[in-house]
Backbone as numpy.savetxt, mean C-alpha at the origin, in Angstrom:
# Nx Ny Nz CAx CAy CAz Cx Cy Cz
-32.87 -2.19 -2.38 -33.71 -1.00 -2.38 -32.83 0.25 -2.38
-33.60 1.11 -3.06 -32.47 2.16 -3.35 -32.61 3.21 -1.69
-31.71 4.19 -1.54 -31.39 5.27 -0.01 -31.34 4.30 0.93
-30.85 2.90 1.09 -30.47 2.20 2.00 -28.90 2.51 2.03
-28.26 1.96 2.86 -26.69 2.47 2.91 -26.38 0.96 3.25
-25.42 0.46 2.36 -24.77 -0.88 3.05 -23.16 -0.21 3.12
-22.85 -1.60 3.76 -21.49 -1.34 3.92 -20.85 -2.67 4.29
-19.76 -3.06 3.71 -18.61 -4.51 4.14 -17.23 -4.04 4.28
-17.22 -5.31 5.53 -15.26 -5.38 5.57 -14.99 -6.02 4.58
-13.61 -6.27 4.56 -12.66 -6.22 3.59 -12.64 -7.66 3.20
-12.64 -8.68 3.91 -12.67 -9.97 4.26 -14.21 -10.32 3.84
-15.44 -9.76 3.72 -16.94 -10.22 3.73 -17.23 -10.11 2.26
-17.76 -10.87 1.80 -18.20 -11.76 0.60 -19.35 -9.89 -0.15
-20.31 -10.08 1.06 -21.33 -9.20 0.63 -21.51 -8.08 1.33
-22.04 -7.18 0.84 -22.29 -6.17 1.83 -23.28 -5.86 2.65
-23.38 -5.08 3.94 -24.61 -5.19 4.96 -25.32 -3.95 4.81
-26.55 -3.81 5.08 -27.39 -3.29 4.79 -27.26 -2.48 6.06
-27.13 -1.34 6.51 -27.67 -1.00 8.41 -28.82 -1.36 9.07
-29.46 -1.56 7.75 -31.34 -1.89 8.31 -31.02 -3.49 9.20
-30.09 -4.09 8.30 -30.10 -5.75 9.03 -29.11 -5.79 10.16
-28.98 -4.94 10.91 -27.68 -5.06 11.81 -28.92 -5.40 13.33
-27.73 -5.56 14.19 -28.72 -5.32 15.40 -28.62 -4.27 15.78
-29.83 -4.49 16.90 -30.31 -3.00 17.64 -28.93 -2.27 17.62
-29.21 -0.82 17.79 -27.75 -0.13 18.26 -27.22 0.34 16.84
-27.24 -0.52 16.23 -26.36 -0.87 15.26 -26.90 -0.22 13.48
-27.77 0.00 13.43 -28.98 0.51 12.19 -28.48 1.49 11.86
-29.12 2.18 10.27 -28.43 3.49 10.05 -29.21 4.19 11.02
-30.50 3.98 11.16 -31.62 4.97 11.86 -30.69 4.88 13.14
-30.22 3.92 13.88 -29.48 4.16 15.18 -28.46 5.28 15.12
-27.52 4.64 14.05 -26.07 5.19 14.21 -26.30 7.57 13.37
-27.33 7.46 12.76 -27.95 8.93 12.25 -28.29 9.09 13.90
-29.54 8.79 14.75 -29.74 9.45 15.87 -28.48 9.66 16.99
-27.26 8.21 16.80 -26.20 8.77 17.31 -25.45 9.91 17.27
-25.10 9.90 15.93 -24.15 11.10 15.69 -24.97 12.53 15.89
-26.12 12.63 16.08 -27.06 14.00 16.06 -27.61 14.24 17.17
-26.87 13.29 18.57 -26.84 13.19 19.43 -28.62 13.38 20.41
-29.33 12.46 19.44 -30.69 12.41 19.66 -31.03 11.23 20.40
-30.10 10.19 20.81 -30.61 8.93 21.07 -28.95 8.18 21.73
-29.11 8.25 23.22 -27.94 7.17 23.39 -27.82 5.97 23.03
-26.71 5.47 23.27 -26.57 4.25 22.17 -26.40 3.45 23.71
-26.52 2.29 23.89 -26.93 1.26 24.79 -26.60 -0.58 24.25
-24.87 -0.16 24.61 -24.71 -1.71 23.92 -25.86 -2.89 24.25
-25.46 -3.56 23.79 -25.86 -5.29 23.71 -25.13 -6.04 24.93
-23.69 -5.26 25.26 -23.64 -6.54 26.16 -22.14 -5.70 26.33
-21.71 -5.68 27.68 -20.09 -4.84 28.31 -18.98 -5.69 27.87
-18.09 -5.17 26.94 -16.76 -5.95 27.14 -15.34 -5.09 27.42
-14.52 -6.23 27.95 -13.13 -5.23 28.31 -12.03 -5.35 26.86
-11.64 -4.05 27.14 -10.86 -3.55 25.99 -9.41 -2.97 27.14
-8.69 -3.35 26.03 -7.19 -2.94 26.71 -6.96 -1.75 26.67
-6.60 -1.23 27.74 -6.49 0.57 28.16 -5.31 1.13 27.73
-5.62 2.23 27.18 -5.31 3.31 26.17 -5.44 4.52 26.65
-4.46 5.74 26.15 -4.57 6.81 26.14 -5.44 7.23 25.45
-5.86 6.49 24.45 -6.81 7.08 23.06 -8.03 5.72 22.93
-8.23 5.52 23.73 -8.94 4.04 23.27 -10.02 4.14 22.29
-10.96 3.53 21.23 -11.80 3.85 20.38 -12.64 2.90 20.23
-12.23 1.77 20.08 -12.49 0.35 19.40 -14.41 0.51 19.35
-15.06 0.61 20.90 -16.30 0.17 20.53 -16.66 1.78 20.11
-17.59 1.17 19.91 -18.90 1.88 18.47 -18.97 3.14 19.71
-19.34 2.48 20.77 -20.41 4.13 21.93 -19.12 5.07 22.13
-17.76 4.58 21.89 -16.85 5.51 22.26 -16.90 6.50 21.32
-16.72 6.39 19.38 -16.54 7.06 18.80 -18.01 8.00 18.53
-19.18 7.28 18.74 -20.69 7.99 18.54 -20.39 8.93 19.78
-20.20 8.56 21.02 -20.21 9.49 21.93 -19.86 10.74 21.77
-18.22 10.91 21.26 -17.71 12.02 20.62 -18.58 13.47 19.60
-19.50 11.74 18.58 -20.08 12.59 17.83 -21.55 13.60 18.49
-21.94 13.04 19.16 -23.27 13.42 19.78 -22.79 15.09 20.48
-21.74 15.65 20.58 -21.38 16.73 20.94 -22.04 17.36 19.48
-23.04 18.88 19.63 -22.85 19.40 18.05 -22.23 20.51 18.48
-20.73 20.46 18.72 -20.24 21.84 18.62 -20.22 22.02 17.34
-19.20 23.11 16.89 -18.70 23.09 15.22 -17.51 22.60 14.87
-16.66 21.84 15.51 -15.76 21.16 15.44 -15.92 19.78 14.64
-17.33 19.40 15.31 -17.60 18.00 15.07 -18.77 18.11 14.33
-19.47 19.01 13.77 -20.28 19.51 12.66 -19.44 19.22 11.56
-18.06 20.51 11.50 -17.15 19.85 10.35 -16.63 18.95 9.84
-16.24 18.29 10.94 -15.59 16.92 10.87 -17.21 16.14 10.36
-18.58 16.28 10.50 -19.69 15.27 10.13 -19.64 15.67 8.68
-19.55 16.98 8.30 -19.83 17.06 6.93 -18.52 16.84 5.98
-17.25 16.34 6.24 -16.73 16.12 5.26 -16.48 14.46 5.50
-16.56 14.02 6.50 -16.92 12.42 6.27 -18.51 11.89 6.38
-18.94 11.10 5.97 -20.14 11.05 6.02 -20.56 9.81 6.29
-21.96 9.54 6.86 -22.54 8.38 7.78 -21.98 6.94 7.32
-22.06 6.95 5.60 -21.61 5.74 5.09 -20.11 5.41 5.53
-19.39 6.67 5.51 -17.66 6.04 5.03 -16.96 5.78 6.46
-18.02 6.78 7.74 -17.96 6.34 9.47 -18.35 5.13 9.35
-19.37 4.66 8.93 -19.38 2.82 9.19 -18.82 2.17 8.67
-18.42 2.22 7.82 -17.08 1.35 6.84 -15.54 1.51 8.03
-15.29 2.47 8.85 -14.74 2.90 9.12 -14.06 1.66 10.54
-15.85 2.00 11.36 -16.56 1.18 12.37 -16.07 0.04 12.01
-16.80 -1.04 11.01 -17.14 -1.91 10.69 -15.09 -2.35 10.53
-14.56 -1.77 9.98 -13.00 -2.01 9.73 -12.22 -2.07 11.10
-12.59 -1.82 12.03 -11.46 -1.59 13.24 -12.58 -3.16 13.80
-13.80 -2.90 14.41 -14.27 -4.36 14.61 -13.66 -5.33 14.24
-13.96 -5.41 12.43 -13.12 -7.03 12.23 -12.21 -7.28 12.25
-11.12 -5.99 12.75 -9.90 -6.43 12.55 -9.36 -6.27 14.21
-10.51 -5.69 15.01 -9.98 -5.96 16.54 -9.27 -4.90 17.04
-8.96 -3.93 16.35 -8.49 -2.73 16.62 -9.04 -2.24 17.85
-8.37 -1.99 18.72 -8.37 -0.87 19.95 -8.40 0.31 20.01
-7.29 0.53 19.80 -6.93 1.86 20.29 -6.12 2.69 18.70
-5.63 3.96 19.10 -5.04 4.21 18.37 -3.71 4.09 18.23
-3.10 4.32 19.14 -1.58 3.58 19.46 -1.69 2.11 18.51
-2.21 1.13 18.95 -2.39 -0.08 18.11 -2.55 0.52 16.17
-3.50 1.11 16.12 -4.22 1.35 14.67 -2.55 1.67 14.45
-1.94 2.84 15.02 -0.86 3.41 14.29 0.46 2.52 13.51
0.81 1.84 15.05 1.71 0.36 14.89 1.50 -0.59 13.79
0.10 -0.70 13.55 -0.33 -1.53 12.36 -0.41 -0.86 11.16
-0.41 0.26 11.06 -0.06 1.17 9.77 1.21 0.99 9.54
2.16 1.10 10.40 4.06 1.34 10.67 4.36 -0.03 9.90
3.60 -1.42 10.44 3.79 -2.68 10.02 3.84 -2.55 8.57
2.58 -2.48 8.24 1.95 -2.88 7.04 2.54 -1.99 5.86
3.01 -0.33 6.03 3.29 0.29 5.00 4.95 -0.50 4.78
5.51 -0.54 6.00 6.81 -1.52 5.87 6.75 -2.88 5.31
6.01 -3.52 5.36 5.67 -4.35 4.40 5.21 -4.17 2.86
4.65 -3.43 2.87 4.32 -2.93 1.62 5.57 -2.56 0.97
6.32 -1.66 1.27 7.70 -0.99 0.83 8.27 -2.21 0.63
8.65 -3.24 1.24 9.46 -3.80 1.66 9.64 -5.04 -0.18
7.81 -5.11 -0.03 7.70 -6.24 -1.36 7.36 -4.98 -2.77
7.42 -3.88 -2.61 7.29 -3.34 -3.58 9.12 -3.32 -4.07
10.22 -2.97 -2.86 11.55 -2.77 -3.17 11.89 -4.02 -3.79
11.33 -5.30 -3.47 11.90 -6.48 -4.21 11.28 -6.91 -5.66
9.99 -6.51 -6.10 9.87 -6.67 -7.05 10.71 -5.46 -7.94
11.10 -4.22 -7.43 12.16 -3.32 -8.01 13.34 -4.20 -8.28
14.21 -5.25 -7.87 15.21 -5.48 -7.48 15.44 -6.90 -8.36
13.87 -7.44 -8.53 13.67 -8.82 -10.02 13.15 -7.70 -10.83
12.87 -7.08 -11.16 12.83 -5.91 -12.67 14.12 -5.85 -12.95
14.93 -5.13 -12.16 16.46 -4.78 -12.52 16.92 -5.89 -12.67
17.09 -7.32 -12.23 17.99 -8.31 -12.60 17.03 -8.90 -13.75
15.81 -8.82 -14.20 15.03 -9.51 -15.54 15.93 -8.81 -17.05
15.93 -7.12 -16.19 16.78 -6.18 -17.26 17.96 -6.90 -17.63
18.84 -6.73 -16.37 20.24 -7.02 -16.90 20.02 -8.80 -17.85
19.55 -9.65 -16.92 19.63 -11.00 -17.80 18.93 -10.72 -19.49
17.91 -9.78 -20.17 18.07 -9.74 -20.87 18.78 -9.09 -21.73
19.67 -7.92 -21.21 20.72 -7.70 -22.27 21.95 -8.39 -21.96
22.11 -9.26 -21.06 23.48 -10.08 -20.97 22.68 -10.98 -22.27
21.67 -11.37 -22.48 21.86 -12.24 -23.07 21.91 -12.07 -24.27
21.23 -11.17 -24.69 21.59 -10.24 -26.09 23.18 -9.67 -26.55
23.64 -9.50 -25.31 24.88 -9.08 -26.06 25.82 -10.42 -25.81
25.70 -11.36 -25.13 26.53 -12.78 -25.48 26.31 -13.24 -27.03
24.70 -13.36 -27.59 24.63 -13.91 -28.55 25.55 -12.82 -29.71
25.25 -11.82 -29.29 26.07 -11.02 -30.28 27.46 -11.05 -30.43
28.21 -10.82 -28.78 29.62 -11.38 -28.86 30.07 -12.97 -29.49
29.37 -13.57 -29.69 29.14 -14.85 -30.33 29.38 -14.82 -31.70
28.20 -14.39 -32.09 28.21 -13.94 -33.69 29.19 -13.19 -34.35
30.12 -12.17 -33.77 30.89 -11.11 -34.19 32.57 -11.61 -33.50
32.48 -12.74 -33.13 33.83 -12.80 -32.13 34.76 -13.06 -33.48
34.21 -13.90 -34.34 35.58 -14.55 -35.68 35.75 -13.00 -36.29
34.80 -12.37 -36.77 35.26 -11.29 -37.60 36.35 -10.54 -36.47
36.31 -10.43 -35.36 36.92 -9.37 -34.43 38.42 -10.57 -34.15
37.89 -11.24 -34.22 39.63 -12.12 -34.54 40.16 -11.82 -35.40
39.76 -12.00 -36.66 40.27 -11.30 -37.91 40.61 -9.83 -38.06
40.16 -9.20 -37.37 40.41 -7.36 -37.56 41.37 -7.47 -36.43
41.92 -8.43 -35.26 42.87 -8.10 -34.34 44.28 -8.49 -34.94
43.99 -9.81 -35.85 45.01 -10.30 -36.86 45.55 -9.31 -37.56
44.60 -8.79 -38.48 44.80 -7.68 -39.14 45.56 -6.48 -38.85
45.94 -6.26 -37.45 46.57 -5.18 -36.77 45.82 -3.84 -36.71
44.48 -4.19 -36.40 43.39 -3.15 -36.84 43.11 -2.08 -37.56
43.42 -2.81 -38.91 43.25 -2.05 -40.03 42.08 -1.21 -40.12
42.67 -0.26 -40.60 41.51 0.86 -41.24 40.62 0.60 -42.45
41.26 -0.45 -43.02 40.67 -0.95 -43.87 39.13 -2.20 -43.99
39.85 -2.55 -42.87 39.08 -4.03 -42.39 37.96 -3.32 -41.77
38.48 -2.50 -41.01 37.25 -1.41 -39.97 36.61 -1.10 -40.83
36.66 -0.36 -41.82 35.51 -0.08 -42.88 34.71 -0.76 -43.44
35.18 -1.90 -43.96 34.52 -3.18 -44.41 33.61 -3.93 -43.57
34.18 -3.76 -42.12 33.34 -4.69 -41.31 32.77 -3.81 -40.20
32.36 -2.35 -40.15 32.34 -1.85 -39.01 31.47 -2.08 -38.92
30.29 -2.47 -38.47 28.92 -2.92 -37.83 29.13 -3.77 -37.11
30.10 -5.38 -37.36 30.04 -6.42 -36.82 31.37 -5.95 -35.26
32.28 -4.84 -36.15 33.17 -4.65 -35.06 32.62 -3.65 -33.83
31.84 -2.89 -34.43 31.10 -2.00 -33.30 30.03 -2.63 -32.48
29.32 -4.02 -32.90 28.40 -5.06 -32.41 29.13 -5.26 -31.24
30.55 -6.16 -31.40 31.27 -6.41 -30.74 32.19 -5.97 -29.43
32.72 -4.92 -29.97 33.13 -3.96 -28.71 31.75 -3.34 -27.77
30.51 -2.83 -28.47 29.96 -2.38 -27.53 29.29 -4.01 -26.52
29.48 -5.71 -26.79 29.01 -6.26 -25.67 30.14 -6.45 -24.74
31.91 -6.09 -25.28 32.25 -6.48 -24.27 31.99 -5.02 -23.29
31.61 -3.76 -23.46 31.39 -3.36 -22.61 30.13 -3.22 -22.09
29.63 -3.98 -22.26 28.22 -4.38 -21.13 28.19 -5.49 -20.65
29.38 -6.28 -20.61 30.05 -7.23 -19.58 30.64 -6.87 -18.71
31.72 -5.60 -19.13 32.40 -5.20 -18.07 31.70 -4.04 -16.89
30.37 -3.28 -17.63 29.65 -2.90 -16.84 28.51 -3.78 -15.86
28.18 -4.54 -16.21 27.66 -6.00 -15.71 28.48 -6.83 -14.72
29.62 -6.34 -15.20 30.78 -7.13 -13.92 31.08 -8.89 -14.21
30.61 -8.84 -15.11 30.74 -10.25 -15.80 32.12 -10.52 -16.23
32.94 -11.92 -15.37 34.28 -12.28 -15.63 34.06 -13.19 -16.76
33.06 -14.04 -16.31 33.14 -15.52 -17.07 31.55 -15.98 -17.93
31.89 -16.25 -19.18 30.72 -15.41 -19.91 29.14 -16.65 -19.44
28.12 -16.71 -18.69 27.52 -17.63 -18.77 26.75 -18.21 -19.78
26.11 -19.30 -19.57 25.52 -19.87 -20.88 24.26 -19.38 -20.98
23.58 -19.02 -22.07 22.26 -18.10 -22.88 21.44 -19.37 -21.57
21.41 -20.13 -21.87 20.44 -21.74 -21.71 20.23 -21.34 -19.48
21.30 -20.77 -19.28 21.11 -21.34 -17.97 20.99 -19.71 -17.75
20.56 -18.53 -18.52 20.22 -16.84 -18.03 18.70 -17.24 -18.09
18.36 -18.46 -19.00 16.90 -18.50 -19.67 16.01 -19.04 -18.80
16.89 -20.15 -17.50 15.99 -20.48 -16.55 16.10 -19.77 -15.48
17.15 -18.88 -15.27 17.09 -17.69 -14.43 16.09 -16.61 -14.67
15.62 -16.49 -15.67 14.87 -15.34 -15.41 13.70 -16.32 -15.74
13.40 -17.29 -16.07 12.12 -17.99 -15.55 11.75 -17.39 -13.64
12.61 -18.50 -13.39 12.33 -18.11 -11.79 12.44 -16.89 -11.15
13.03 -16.03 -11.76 13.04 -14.25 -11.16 11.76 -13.79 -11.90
11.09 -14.40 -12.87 9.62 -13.65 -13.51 9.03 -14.95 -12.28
9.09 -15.63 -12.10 7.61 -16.71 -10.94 7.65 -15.52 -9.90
8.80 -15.15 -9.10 8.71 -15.18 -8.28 8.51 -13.65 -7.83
8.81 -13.15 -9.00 8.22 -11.22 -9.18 6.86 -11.91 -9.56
5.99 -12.32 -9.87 5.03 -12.63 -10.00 3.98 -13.13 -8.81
4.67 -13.63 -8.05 4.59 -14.23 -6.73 4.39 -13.30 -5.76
5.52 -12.54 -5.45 5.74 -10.89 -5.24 4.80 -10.08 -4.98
4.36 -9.57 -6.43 3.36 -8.34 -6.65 2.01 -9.12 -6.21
1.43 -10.27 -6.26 0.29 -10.80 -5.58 0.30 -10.07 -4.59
1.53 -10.59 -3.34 1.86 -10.16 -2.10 1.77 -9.00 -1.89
2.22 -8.06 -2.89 2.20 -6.64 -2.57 0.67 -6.14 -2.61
0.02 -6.81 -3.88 -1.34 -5.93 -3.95 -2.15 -5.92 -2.71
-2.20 -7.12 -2.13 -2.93 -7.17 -1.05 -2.53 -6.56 0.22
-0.96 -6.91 0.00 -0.68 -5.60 1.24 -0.70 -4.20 0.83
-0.72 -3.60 -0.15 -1.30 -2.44 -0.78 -2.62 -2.02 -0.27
-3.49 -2.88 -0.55 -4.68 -2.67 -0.49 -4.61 -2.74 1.15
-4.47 -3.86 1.79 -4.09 -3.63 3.59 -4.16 -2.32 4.29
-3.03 -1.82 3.56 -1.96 -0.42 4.10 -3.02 0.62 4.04
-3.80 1.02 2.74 -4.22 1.63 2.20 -5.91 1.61 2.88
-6.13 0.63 3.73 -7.51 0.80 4.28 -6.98 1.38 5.67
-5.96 0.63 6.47 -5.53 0.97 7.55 -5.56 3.00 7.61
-4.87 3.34 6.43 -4.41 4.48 6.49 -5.73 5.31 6.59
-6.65 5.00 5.93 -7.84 5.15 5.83 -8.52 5.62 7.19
-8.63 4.49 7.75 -9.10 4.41 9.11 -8.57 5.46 10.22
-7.14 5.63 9.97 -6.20 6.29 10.56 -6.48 7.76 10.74
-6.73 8.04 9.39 -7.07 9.19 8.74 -8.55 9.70 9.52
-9.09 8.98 9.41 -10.51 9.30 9.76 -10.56 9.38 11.47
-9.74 8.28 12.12 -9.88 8.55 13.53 -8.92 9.56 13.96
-8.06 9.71 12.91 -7.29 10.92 13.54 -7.95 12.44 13.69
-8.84 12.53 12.22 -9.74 13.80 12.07 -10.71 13.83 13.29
-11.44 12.55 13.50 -12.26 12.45 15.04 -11.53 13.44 15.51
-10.42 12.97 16.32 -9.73 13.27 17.42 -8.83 14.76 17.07
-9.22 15.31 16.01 -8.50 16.87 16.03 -9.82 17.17 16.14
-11.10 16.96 16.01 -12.06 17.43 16.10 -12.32 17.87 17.79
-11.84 17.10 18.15 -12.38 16.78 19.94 -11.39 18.10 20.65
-10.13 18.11 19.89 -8.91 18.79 20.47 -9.46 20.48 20.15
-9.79 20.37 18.84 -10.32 21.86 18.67 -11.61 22.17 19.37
-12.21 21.29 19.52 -13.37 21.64 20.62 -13.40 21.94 21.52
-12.73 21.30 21.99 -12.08 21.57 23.42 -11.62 22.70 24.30
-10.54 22.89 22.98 -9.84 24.43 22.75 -10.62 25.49 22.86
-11.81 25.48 21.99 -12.79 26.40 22.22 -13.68 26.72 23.58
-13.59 25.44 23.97 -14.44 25.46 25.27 -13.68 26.42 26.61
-12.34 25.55 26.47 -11.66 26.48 27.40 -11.45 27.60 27.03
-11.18 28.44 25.83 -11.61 29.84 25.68 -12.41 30.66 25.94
-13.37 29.73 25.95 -14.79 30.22 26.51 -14.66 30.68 27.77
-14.09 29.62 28.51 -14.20 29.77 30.14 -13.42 30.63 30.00
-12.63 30.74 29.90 -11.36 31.64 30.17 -11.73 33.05 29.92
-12.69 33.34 28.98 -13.48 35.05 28.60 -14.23 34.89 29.63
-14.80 33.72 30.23 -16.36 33.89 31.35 -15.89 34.76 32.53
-14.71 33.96 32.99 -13.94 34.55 34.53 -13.53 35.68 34.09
């Protein structure tokens, strides 16, 4: 039905409707929450590990909202009811506490992320080099008799003219051996199953990365959003004690 709002974690097949949640839990709930029309009244008390910033259940972050200063007016109108429950719904399934925790698990995950993005950098650069080592072996191959012959020759000017393509073929692979660092020339046959297994396993890789991509990238999300909460609360605050502070 259409002006329903669903929303899923990351891990859930389908998405939830607010209408099908339990009590507490509805858009009609979580709208009278934030507009601070209706306390919210869990289902049932649980302990959460103590925090300077703690967040995890739902009544902590609605609580916040149910203030309408203009702090938290702003902060309602540039995030909105849907992308707060996606938000919700993301620290739940993943058990999130606090913010200290949320942060640590950002620190993890973008380091992970970096970590398999630097190695698929690192099988790109060796896929590179194995294919021009192998290009310029076959070429030093092909061009080595003529370049015997022009060394015989006492490197005629003559011979150079006649053959300069095969001799310029030639000199430029031995220097992309010696920039390659290559002593001992390997065989085409055994670069060919090397970069088999450096393409599996960059392949292998970037799987790993997307999903920790995508990981990093919700975390940050979340981060983002509970961090704006919480400048919301700080500037409110701020104001309040200004207030007092003109009263006296």
């Amino acid at each position: 039905m259409r002006g329903l709002i669903s929303v899923k974690g990351k891990n859930q097949a389908r998405f939830i409707r607010l209408s099908s949640l339990e009590d507490g839990y509805t858009e009609a709930d979580l709208r009278a929450h934030f507009l601070g029309q209706q306390e919210h009244k869990p289902r049932e008390k649980r302990n959460y590990h103590t925090d300077a910033r703690p967040f995890n259940r739902v009544i902590d972050i609605q609580s916040k909202l149910q203030n309408k200063g203009a702090g938290y007016q702003r902060w309602a109108s540039i995030y909105n009811l849907k992308q707060i429950s996606k938000t919700l719904l993301f620290l739940r399934d993943h058990k999130i506490e606090s913010m200290e925790q949320l942060d640590q698990l950002v620190r993890q995950q973008t380091a992970k992320r970096d970590a398999l993005l630097s190695s698929i950098q690192q099988s790109e650069k060796r896929l590179a080099e194995i294919g021009t080592l192998k290009k310029h072996i076959i070429n030093y191959s092909k061009t080595r008799a003529t370049y015997e012959e022009y060394r015989k020759a006492g490197y005629s000017k003559k011979f150079l003219e006649a053959h300069r393509e095969e001799i310029t073929i030639h000199k430029a692979a031995k220097v992309a051996f010696d920039e390659l660092g290559v002593k001992k020339l390997p065989r085409v046959k055994d670069l060919s199953v090397e970069y088999a297994e450096v393409l599996a396993a960059k392949k292998q890789t970037y799987a790993e990365y997307r999903l920790a991509k995508d990981d990093a990238q919700e975390l940050l999300i979340a981060q983002k959003n509970i961090a704006s909460l919480y400048d919301a609360e700080r500037k409110e605050e701020e104001q309040k004690r200004r207030k007092d502070e003109q009263s006296h």
